[in-house]
Amino acid sequence: MERRKFLQSALVGTAVLSSTGAGILFSSCKEQSLEARTDFTPDVELVLTAAPDEVVLLPGRPTPVWRFTGQLTKGPPDTLQNIADSYLGPVIRLRRGQKVRVRFANKLTESSIVHWHGLDVPESADGHPRLAVGGGKEYVYEFEVTNRAGTYWYHPHPHMRTGAQVYQGLAGMLIVRDDEEDALALPSGENELVCVLQDRTFDAQNQLVFHGGSMMEMMNGFLGDQVMVSGRPQPTTEVDAAWHRVRLLNGSNARIYKLAWSNDVKMVVIGGDGGLLEHPVTQQILTLAPGQRADVLLDLTAMAAGTEVHLDSQGYSEADAGVVGMGGMGGMRGGGMRGGNSNTPNGAPLRLMTLRTRARKGPAFRVPERLSSFDASWSPSSDVTTRRVPLSFQRMEW
C-alpha cells in the first residue's frame, strides 16, 4: 500500500479520547454512510424519518416534538402500527428470520443515528455514535432478525445527545414474533396493549423542558413531573372484559417504576428483555428500571362492565431501591432518587393509566404452563468460580 493511502486509511479509524470524560469517541475524516447492498434481498423494507413536528398532548398549545414516522415500501401490511395522538414512532412488528432494510432519513438540525435496542444485529447496523449522520443525510440498515420473539425498542444513539433526543420524542417499540410464540395463541389485536412509560416536564406553554444543564443533572439523569403512557398523559382505554397481553417498556431517562394493578389484580409475567420466559410467573409487583421491558398477561374476565383497573407505580424509598443514583448512556439513564428539579422524585406514588372494561367478552384463553424452551447445555452451576463486581458512582465518576 502506498504511504499516502495508508495514512488516509489510518485517519478514518482514529480513536480520540473525549474531553468530556465520557469515554472513547470514534471520529472519521469523512461522514459515514451505508449504501444498500445489491446482494441483499429484504423481506421488509421501510423508510424511518426523524423530523420536527407538533402534537397536542395537553389542553392548550400543541407541543413541539421530534418524532419518527415510518413508510412501508415492502412487507406485511401490519409491519408498522401508528399510535394515535402520540409523539412516539410507529410500533415496528417483525418476524424472526426476516431480512430487513431500513432507510433512516435524518431531517433534524443535528446529527443522529438509530439503535435497535436488544436486537442482535451486525456492527454496521447497530447505531454506534460514530455512524451518526447529519441533517439531510440518510443511513441504510440491513440485517436479519435472529432474536427470539419478544419486546424490544428503537431510539437515537448520537454521542452525548441520546438522552435529549429521546426526551424530545424519538423512540418507538419494536416487536419480534416467531413460530414458537404463535403456537401459544396469546391475546392479540385489540387485546394486546403497548405501553411505553416516560416522564416529562412541561412549562406553562406546553413546551417540553429538559434538564437545566447542570453537571449533576447531566451525569445523574433527568426526572419529569408527570408520566406519559405511549405518549399520552394518564390515558383511559376501553377494553374487553377478557385476557389482555400488556407489553411494558420503561423508556424514561431516569425513573424506576414499581408497577402494580389496582383491585389486587395480579400480573402474570411471561417475558422480559430477552423474550418469553420458560414458564409464567405470577406476582403482585413488577419493578422496571430505564430501558427494561416486561411482557405480562392481565385477567379482566371477571370484571363487570364499567369497572376501572389502574396501573400504578407504588411509592418506595431509597433504601427499597438500594441505590442513590443510577447512571448510563450519555445521560440517557440514571438519576438521583430525589429528582433534582422535578416535583415528582423517584419513588413517588404515581397513577399511570386506567383500563375501563366494556360488556364485550373476549375469546376463551388459558395461560400456557410452558411458554418457551431454552438451550439446556449451559447452566450457571457449571461455572466453578463466582466473581462479584461491585459498581459505584463517586465524585461524578464510575
Short mmCIF file of C-alpha atoms in Angstrom, two decimals:
data_model
loop_
_atom_site.label_atom_id
_atom_site.label_comp_id
_atom_site.label_asym_id
_atom_site.label_seq_id
_atom_site.Cartn_x
_atom_site.Cartn_y
_atom_site.Cartn_z
CA MET A 1 0.00 0.00 0.00
CA GLU A 2 1.28 3.47 -0.81
CA ARG A 3 2.27 5.50 2.24
CA ARG A 4 -0.28 8.25 1.47
CA LYS A 5 -3.18 5.75 1.18
CA PHE A 6 -2.07 4.05 4.39
CA LEU A 7 -2.18 7.36 6.30
CA GLN A 8 -5.62 8.20 4.85
CA SER A 9 -6.98 4.83 5.98
CA ALA A 10 -5.47 5.25 9.44
CA LEU A 11 -7.10 8.67 9.88
CA VAL A 12 -10.57 7.26 9.13
CA GLY A 13 -10.36 4.94 12.13
CA THR A 14 -8.64 7.29 14.58
CA ALA A 15 -9.85 6.93 18.18
CA VAL A 16 -9.92 10.17 20.15
CA LEU A 17 -10.39 10.41 23.92
CA SER A 18 -13.32 12.70 24.50
CA SER A 19 -12.55 15.82 26.55
CA THR A 20 -15.83 15.32 28.42
CA GLY A 21 -14.52 12.17 30.04
CA ALA A 22 -17.41 10.21 28.54
CA GLY A 23 -15.11 7.58 27.09
CA ILE A 24 -13.78 6.83 23.64
CA LEU A 25 -15.30 8.74 20.73
CA PHE A 26 -14.52 7.32 17.31
CA SER A 27 -14.27 10.07 14.71
CA SER A 28 -13.94 9.93 10.97
CA CYS A 29 -12.42 12.34 8.48
CA LYS A 30 -15.44 11.86 6.25
CA GLU A 31 -19.13 11.39 7.05
CA GLN A 32 -20.15 7.77 7.47
CA SER A 33 -22.81 6.33 5.16
CA LEU A 34 -24.02 2.92 4.12
CA GLU A 35 -25.41 2.19 0.69
CA ALA A 36 -27.94 -0.57 0.05
CA ARG A 37 -26.25 -3.82 -0.94
CA THR A 38 -27.10 -5.37 -4.27
CA ASP A 39 -26.69 -8.90 -2.84
CA PHE A 40 -29.22 -8.31 0.00
CA THR A 41 -32.88 -9.00 -0.83
CA PRO A 42 -35.10 -7.73 2.01
CA ASP A 43 -38.42 -9.27 3.06
CA VAL A 44 -39.27 -5.97 4.77
CA GLU A 45 -38.22 -2.53 3.60
CA LEU A 46 -39.23 0.73 5.20
CA VAL A 47 -38.25 4.39 5.46
CA LEU A 48 -37.88 5.74 9.01
CA THR A 49 -37.73 9.54 9.20
CA ALA A 50 -36.75 11.69 12.19
CA ALA A 51 -38.15 15.22 11.93
CA PRO A 52 -39.63 18.08 14.00
CA ASP A 53 -43.39 18.03 14.50
CA GLU A 54 -46.16 19.29 16.78
CA VAL A 55 -48.57 17.14 18.81
CA VAL A 56 -51.47 18.16 21.08
CA LEU A 57 -50.61 16.45 24.38
CA LEU A 58 -52.18 18.81 26.95
CA PRO A 59 -55.04 21.32 26.80
CA GLY A 60 -53.91 24.48 25.06
CA ARG A 61 -50.99 24.95 22.73
CA PRO A 62 -49.52 22.00 20.82
CA THR A 63 -46.14 20.73 21.97
CA PRO A 64 -43.16 20.86 19.57
CA VAL A 65 -41.54 17.42 19.44
CA TRP A 66 -39.13 15.37 17.39
CA ARG A 67 -40.69 12.18 16.14
CA PHE A 68 -40.13 9.13 14.00
CA THR A 69 -42.53 8.47 11.14
CA GLY A 70 -42.47 5.33 9.04
CA GLN A 71 -43.37 4.38 5.48
CA LEU A 72 -43.57 0.72 4.49
CA THR A 73 -42.35 0.06 0.95
CA LYS A 74 -42.21 -3.75 1.13
CA GLY A 75 -43.51 -6.36 3.56
CA PRO A 76 -46.63 -7.40 5.51
CA PRO A 77 -49.19 -4.58 5.98
CA ASP A 78 -49.07 -4.92 9.78
CA THR A 79 -45.33 -4.17 9.95
CA LEU A 80 -45.97 -0.56 11.03
CA GLN A 81 -48.58 0.41 13.61
CA ASN A 82 -49.05 4.11 14.33
CA ILE A 83 -50.07 5.29 17.81
CA ALA A 84 -52.78 7.95 17.57
CA ASP A 85 -52.30 11.31 19.35
CA SER A 86 -48.76 10.40 20.39
CA TYR A 87 -45.26 11.71 19.76
CA LEU A 88 -43.83 8.17 19.66
CA GLY A 89 -42.71 6.49 16.47
CA PRO A 90 -44.72 3.63 14.96
CA VAL A 91 -44.63 0.18 16.53
CA ILE A 92 -42.47 -1.96 14.23
CA ARG A 93 -43.53 -5.62 14.05
CA LEU A 94 -41.03 -8.11 12.63
CA ARG A 95 -40.65 -11.88 12.48
CA ARG A 96 -37.65 -13.99 13.29
CA GLY A 97 -35.88 -14.89 10.05
CA GLN A 98 -37.00 -11.81 8.11
CA LYS A 99 -34.39 -9.81 6.23
CA VAL A 100 -34.94 -6.12 6.91
CA ARG A 101 -33.78 -2.93 5.21
CA VAL A 102 -34.43 0.38 6.94
CA ARG A 103 -33.60 3.68 5.26
CA PHE A 104 -33.15 6.20 8.06
CA ALA A 105 -33.68 9.80 6.92
CA ASN A 106 -32.43 12.47 9.31
CA LYS A 107 -34.42 15.69 8.91
CA LEU A 108 -33.31 17.17 12.22
CA THR A 109 -30.98 20.13 12.69
CA GLU A 110 -28.31 17.91 14.27
CA SER A 111 -26.69 14.52 13.77
CA SER A 112 -28.49 11.34 14.75
CA ILE A 113 -28.47 7.58 14.29
CA VAL A 114 -30.89 4.79 15.30
CA HIS A 115 -30.06 1.97 17.72
CA TRP A 116 -32.23 -1.19 17.74
CA HIS A 117 -32.25 -1.80 21.49
CA GLY A 118 -31.99 -5.51 22.24
CA LEU A 119 -31.64 -6.76 18.67
CA ASP A 120 -28.62 -8.87 17.72
CA VAL A 121 -27.51 -7.16 14.50
CA PRO A 122 -24.22 -6.60 12.63
CA GLU A 123 -21.99 -3.81 13.93
CA SER A 124 -22.76 -1.64 10.90
CA ALA A 125 -26.49 -1.82 11.72
CA ASP A 126 -26.28 -1.26 15.48
CA GLY A 127 -26.42 2.54 15.51
CA HIS A 128 -22.99 3.26 17.01
CA PRO A 129 -22.49 7.00 17.68
CA ARG A 130 -19.57 7.14 15.21
CA LEU A 131 -22.07 6.33 12.43
CA ALA A 132 -24.33 9.32 13.15
CA VAL A 133 -25.37 11.25 10.05
CA GLY A 134 -26.06 14.97 9.84
CA GLY A 135 -29.31 16.71 8.99
CA GLY A 136 -30.47 15.97 5.47
CA LYS A 137 -28.44 12.73 5.32
CA GLU A 138 -29.52 9.08 5.23
CA TYR A 139 -28.23 5.81 6.63
CA VAL A 140 -29.23 2.37 5.36
CA TYR A 141 -29.60 -0.56 7.78
CA GLU A 142 -29.63 -4.17 6.58
CA PHE A 143 -29.94 -7.10 8.95
CA GLU A 144 -31.68 -10.41 9.51
CA VAL A 145 -33.90 -10.79 12.58
CA THR A 146 -32.32 -13.54 14.67
CA ASN A 147 -33.84 -12.67 18.07
CA ARG A 148 -36.43 -14.77 19.83
CA ALA A 149 -39.96 -13.42 19.97
CA GLY A 150 -40.01 -10.53 22.42
CA THR A 151 -40.41 -6.84 23.16
CA TYR A 152 -37.61 -4.52 22.02
CA TRP A 153 -37.37 -0.84 21.11
CA TYR A 154 -35.53 1.68 18.97
CA HIS A 155 -34.13 5.11 19.79
CA PRO A 156 -31.40 7.56 18.72
CA HIS A 157 -27.82 6.96 19.84
CA PRO A 158 -25.67 10.02 18.94
CA HIS A 159 -22.74 10.84 21.21
CA MET A 160 -23.83 12.95 24.23
CA ARG A 161 -27.26 13.62 22.67
CA THR A 162 -29.06 10.32 23.22
CA GLY A 163 -30.99 11.46 26.29
CA ALA A 164 -32.02 14.80 24.79
CA GLN A 165 -33.24 13.30 21.51
CA VAL A 166 -35.21 10.54 23.20
CA TYR A 167 -36.74 13.15 25.51
CA GLN A 168 -37.88 15.19 22.50
CA GLY A 169 -39.92 12.14 21.40
CA LEU A 170 -37.63 9.98 19.27
CA ALA A 171 -38.41 6.41 20.37
CA GLY A 172 -40.65 3.52 19.44
CA MET A 173 -41.50 -0.08 20.32
CA LEU A 174 -40.20 -2.96 18.23
CA ILE A 175 -41.88 -6.36 18.49
CA VAL A 176 -40.47 -9.66 17.23
CA ARG A 177 -42.67 -12.71 16.65
CA ASP A 178 -41.81 -16.32 15.81
CA ASP A 179 -43.44 -19.72 15.29
CA GLU A 180 -42.89 -20.81 18.90
CA GLU A 181 -44.84 -17.83 20.20
CA ASP A 182 -47.58 -18.17 17.57
CA ALA A 183 -48.33 -21.68 18.84
CA LEU A 184 -49.26 -20.23 22.26
CA ALA A 185 -52.20 -18.22 20.82
CA LEU A 186 -51.58 -15.35 23.25
CA PRO A 187 -54.02 -12.40 23.33
CA SER A 188 -53.55 -10.21 20.26
CA GLY A 189 -55.21 -7.49 18.23
CA GLU A 190 -57.24 -5.16 20.47
CA ASN A 191 -56.33 -7.38 23.42
CA GLU A 192 -52.62 -6.56 23.10
CA LEU A 193 -51.65 -3.25 24.71
CA VAL A 194 -48.36 -1.43 24.05
CA CYS A 195 -47.34 0.78 26.99
CA VAL A 196 -44.23 2.97 26.84
CA LEU A 197 -43.64 4.70 30.20
CA GLN A 198 -41.88 8.08 30.03
CA ASP A 199 -41.86 11.03 32.43
CA ARG A 200 -41.89 14.56 31.06
CA THR A 201 -41.94 18.15 32.36
CA PHE A 202 -43.91 20.88 30.55
CA ASP A 203 -43.82 24.63 31.04
CA ALA A 204 -46.87 26.91 31.05
CA GLN A 205 -46.92 26.95 27.22
CA ASN A 206 -46.87 23.12 26.99
CA GLN A 207 -43.23 23.14 25.87
CA LEU A 208 -41.02 20.21 26.87
CA VAL A 209 -38.44 21.10 29.50
CA PHE A 210 -35.26 19.02 29.67
CA HIS A 211 -32.52 19.35 32.32
CA GLY A 212 -31.18 22.79 33.13
CA GLY A 213 -27.70 21.86 32.02
CA SER A 214 -26.09 21.43 35.43
CA MET A 215 -23.28 18.88 35.53
CA MET A 216 -25.03 16.86 38.25
CA GLU A 217 -28.20 16.53 36.15
CA MET A 218 -26.16 15.70 33.08
CA MET A 219 -24.44 12.87 34.94
CA ASN A 220 -27.36 11.56 37.00
CA GLY A 221 -30.20 11.83 34.52
CA PHE A 222 -33.49 13.70 34.43
CA LEU A 223 -36.84 13.15 36.17
CA GLY A 224 -40.02 14.66 34.73
CA ASP A 225 -43.05 15.85 36.69
CA GLN A 226 -45.68 13.65 35.01
CA VAL A 227 -45.72 10.27 33.33
CA MET A 228 -46.83 9.73 29.75
CA VAL A 229 -48.01 6.28 28.65
CA SER A 230 -47.30 5.71 24.95
CA GLY A 231 -47.06 9.47 24.53
CA ARG A 232 -50.32 10.32 26.32
CA PRO A 233 -50.88 11.68 29.86
CA GLN A 234 -52.74 9.24 32.16
CA PRO A 235 -54.81 7.70 29.35
CA THR A 236 -58.07 5.82 29.93
CA THR A 237 -58.64 2.96 27.47
CA GLU A 238 -61.84 0.98 26.90
CA VAL A 239 -61.05 -2.75 26.82
CA ASP A 240 -62.94 -6.05 26.71
CA ALA A 241 -63.62 -7.99 29.89
CA ALA A 242 -61.07 -10.53 28.72
CA TRP A 243 -57.46 -11.62 28.95
CA HIS A 244 -55.00 -8.99 27.74
CA ARG A 245 -51.33 -9.01 26.84
CA VAL A 246 -49.57 -5.87 28.06
CA ARG A 247 -46.13 -5.05 26.68
CA LEU A 248 -44.35 -2.62 29.01
CA LEU A 249 -41.26 -0.53 28.27
CA ASN A 250 -39.59 1.86 30.68
CA GLY A 251 -38.44 4.48 28.18
CA SER A 252 -37.79 7.10 30.86
CA ASN A 253 -34.49 8.89 31.31
CA ALA A 254 -34.02 8.05 35.00
CA ARG A 255 -37.26 6.95 36.66
CA ILE A 256 -37.68 3.48 38.19
CA TYR A 257 -41.26 2.18 38.34
CA LYS A 258 -42.71 -0.17 40.97
CA LEU A 259 -45.69 -1.33 38.93
CA ALA A 260 -48.90 -2.84 40.29
CA TRP A 261 -52.53 -3.10 39.17
CA SER A 262 -55.33 -1.82 41.40
CA ASN A 263 -58.13 -4.06 42.74
CA ASP A 264 -55.48 -6.65 43.78
CA VAL A 265 -55.23 -7.81 40.17
CA LYS A 266 -52.06 -9.83 39.75
CA MET A 267 -49.54 -9.74 36.93
CA VAL A 268 -48.75 -12.92 35.04
CA VAL A 269 -45.25 -12.22 33.75
CA ILE A 270 -44.50 -14.13 30.55
CA GLY A 271 -41.44 -12.30 29.21
CA GLY A 272 -38.66 -9.79 29.79
CA ASP A 273 -35.75 -8.18 27.97
CA GLY A 274 -34.71 -11.46 26.31
CA GLY A 275 -38.14 -12.61 25.19
CA LEU A 276 -40.51 -15.21 26.59
CA LEU A 277 -39.78 -16.91 29.89
CA GLU A 278 -39.76 -20.68 30.17
CA HIS A 279 -42.80 -20.64 32.50
CA PRO A 280 -45.22 -17.85 33.51
CA VAL A 281 -44.61 -16.16 36.88
CA THR A 282 -47.50 -14.63 38.85
CA GLN A 283 -46.67 -11.68 41.08
CA GLN A 284 -48.25 -8.58 42.58
CA ILE A 285 -45.49 -6.06 41.85
CA LEU A 286 -43.10 -5.60 38.93
CA THR A 287 -40.12 -3.23 39.04
CA LEU A 288 -38.77 -1.72 35.80
CA ALA A 289 -35.58 0.33 35.53
CA PRO A 290 -34.89 2.57 32.50
CA GLY A 291 -34.60 0.58 29.29
CA GLN A 292 -36.16 -2.59 30.71
CA ARG A 293 -39.14 -4.34 29.15
CA ALA A 294 -41.75 -6.72 30.51
CA ASP A 295 -44.43 -8.83 28.86
CA VAL A 296 -47.41 -9.53 31.15
CA LEU A 297 -50.87 -11.06 30.96
CA LEU A 298 -53.86 -9.39 32.62
CA ASP A 299 -57.08 -11.21 33.51
CA LEU A 300 -60.17 -8.98 33.37
CA THR A 301 -62.67 -11.75 32.59
CA ALA A 302 -64.45 -11.43 35.95
CA MET A 303 -64.86 -7.64 35.73
CA ALA A 304 -68.31 -6.15 35.24
CA ALA A 305 -68.82 -3.59 32.51
CA GLY A 306 -67.58 -0.15 33.58
CA THR A 307 -65.03 -1.46 36.08
CA GLU A 308 -61.83 0.56 36.20
CA VAL A 309 -58.44 -1.03 36.78
CA HIS A 310 -55.48 1.30 37.23
CA LEU A 311 -51.81 0.75 36.58
CA ASP A 312 -49.89 2.47 39.36
CA SER A 313 -46.30 2.95 40.35
CA GLN A 314 -46.22 2.37 44.08
CA GLY A 315 -44.17 4.52 46.39
CA TYR A 316 -40.75 3.38 47.52
CA SER A 317 -37.73 4.78 49.35
CA GLU A 318 -34.06 4.98 48.50
CA ALA A 319 -33.48 2.02 50.79
CA ASP A 320 -36.01 0.00 48.78
CA ALA A 321 -34.17 0.74 45.54
CA GLY A 322 -30.77 0.04 47.11
CA VAL A 323 -29.12 2.96 45.32
CA VAL A 324 -28.89 6.73 45.50
CA GLY A 325 -28.25 7.18 41.80
CA MET A 326 -28.19 5.20 38.59
CA GLY A 327 -26.17 6.20 35.55
CA GLY A 328 -25.66 5.32 31.95
CA MET A 329 -25.56 6.01 28.25
CA GLY A 330 -24.58 9.63 27.71
CA GLY A 331 -27.17 10.99 30.12
CA MET A 332 -29.95 8.71 28.92
CA ARG A 333 -30.15 6.53 32.00
CA GLY A 334 -29.86 7.06 35.71
CA GLY A 335 -30.86 9.76 38.10
CA GLY A 336 -30.76 10.79 41.72
CA MET A 337 -33.61 9.39 43.78
CA ARG A 338 -34.61 12.85 44.98
CA GLY A 339 -35.24 14.00 41.44
CA GLY A 340 -33.23 17.20 41.19
CA ASN A 341 -35.58 19.93 39.92
CA SER A 342 -38.54 17.57 39.50
CA ASN A 343 -41.66 17.97 41.60
CA THR A 344 -42.10 14.18 41.37
CA PRO A 345 -39.00 12.45 42.77
CA ASN A 346 -38.08 8.84 42.10
CA GLY A 347 -40.15 6.68 44.42
CA ALA A 348 -43.20 8.96 44.49
CA PRO A 349 -46.52 7.08 44.06
CA LEU A 350 -48.00 7.65 40.60
CA ARG A 351 -51.14 6.80 38.68
CA LEU A 352 -50.05 5.84 35.18
CA MET A 353 -53.13 4.74 33.23
CA THR A 354 -56.65 3.34 33.52
CA LEU A 355 -58.37 0.44 31.79
CA ARG A 356 -62.21 0.55 31.77
CA THR A 357 -63.99 -2.68 30.90
CA ARG A 358 -66.88 -2.87 28.47
CA ALA A 359 -69.56 -5.54 28.29
CA ARG A 360 -67.99 -7.35 25.36
CA LYS A 361 -66.13 -10.54 26.25
CA GLY A 362 -63.00 -11.73 24.51
CA PRO A 363 -62.13 -15.19 23.19
CA ALA A 364 -61.50 -18.02 25.65
CA PHE A 365 -57.90 -18.20 26.81
CA ARG A 366 -55.88 -20.35 29.19
CA VAL A 367 -52.38 -19.38 30.34
CA PRO A 368 -49.91 -21.97 28.98
CA GLU A 369 -47.96 -23.87 31.61
CA ARG A 370 -44.86 -23.72 29.43
CA LEU A 371 -44.01 -20.74 27.25
CA SER A 372 -40.62 -21.39 25.72
CA SER A 373 -37.73 -23.83 25.55
CA PHE A 374 -34.12 -22.94 26.26
CA ASP A 375 -30.76 -24.47 25.44
CA ALA A 376 -30.13 -26.84 28.36
CA SER A 377 -26.44 -27.34 27.53
CA TRP A 378 -25.43 -24.46 29.81
CA SER A 379 -26.34 -23.59 33.38
CA PRO A 380 -24.91 -21.19 35.99
CA SER A 381 -23.93 -24.20 38.14
CA SER A 382 -21.39 -25.22 35.50
CA ASP A 383 -19.19 -22.28 36.48
CA VAL A 384 -16.87 -23.24 39.34
CA THR A 385 -15.93 -19.68 40.27
CA THR A 386 -18.37 -16.86 41.01
CA ARG A 387 -16.95 -13.38 40.77
CA ARG A 388 -18.82 -10.35 42.12
CA VAL A 389 -18.03 -6.98 40.55
CA PRO A 390 -19.35 -4.00 42.57
CA LEU A 391 -20.24 -0.81 40.71
CA SER A 392 -20.18 2.57 42.45
CA PHE A 393 -20.59 6.20 41.47
CA GLN A 394 -18.39 8.67 43.36
CA ARG A 395 -17.12 12.17 42.56
CA MET A 396 -19.14 12.07 39.33
CA GLU A 397 -17.23 9.07 38.04
CA TRP A 398 -17.97 5.34 37.91
#
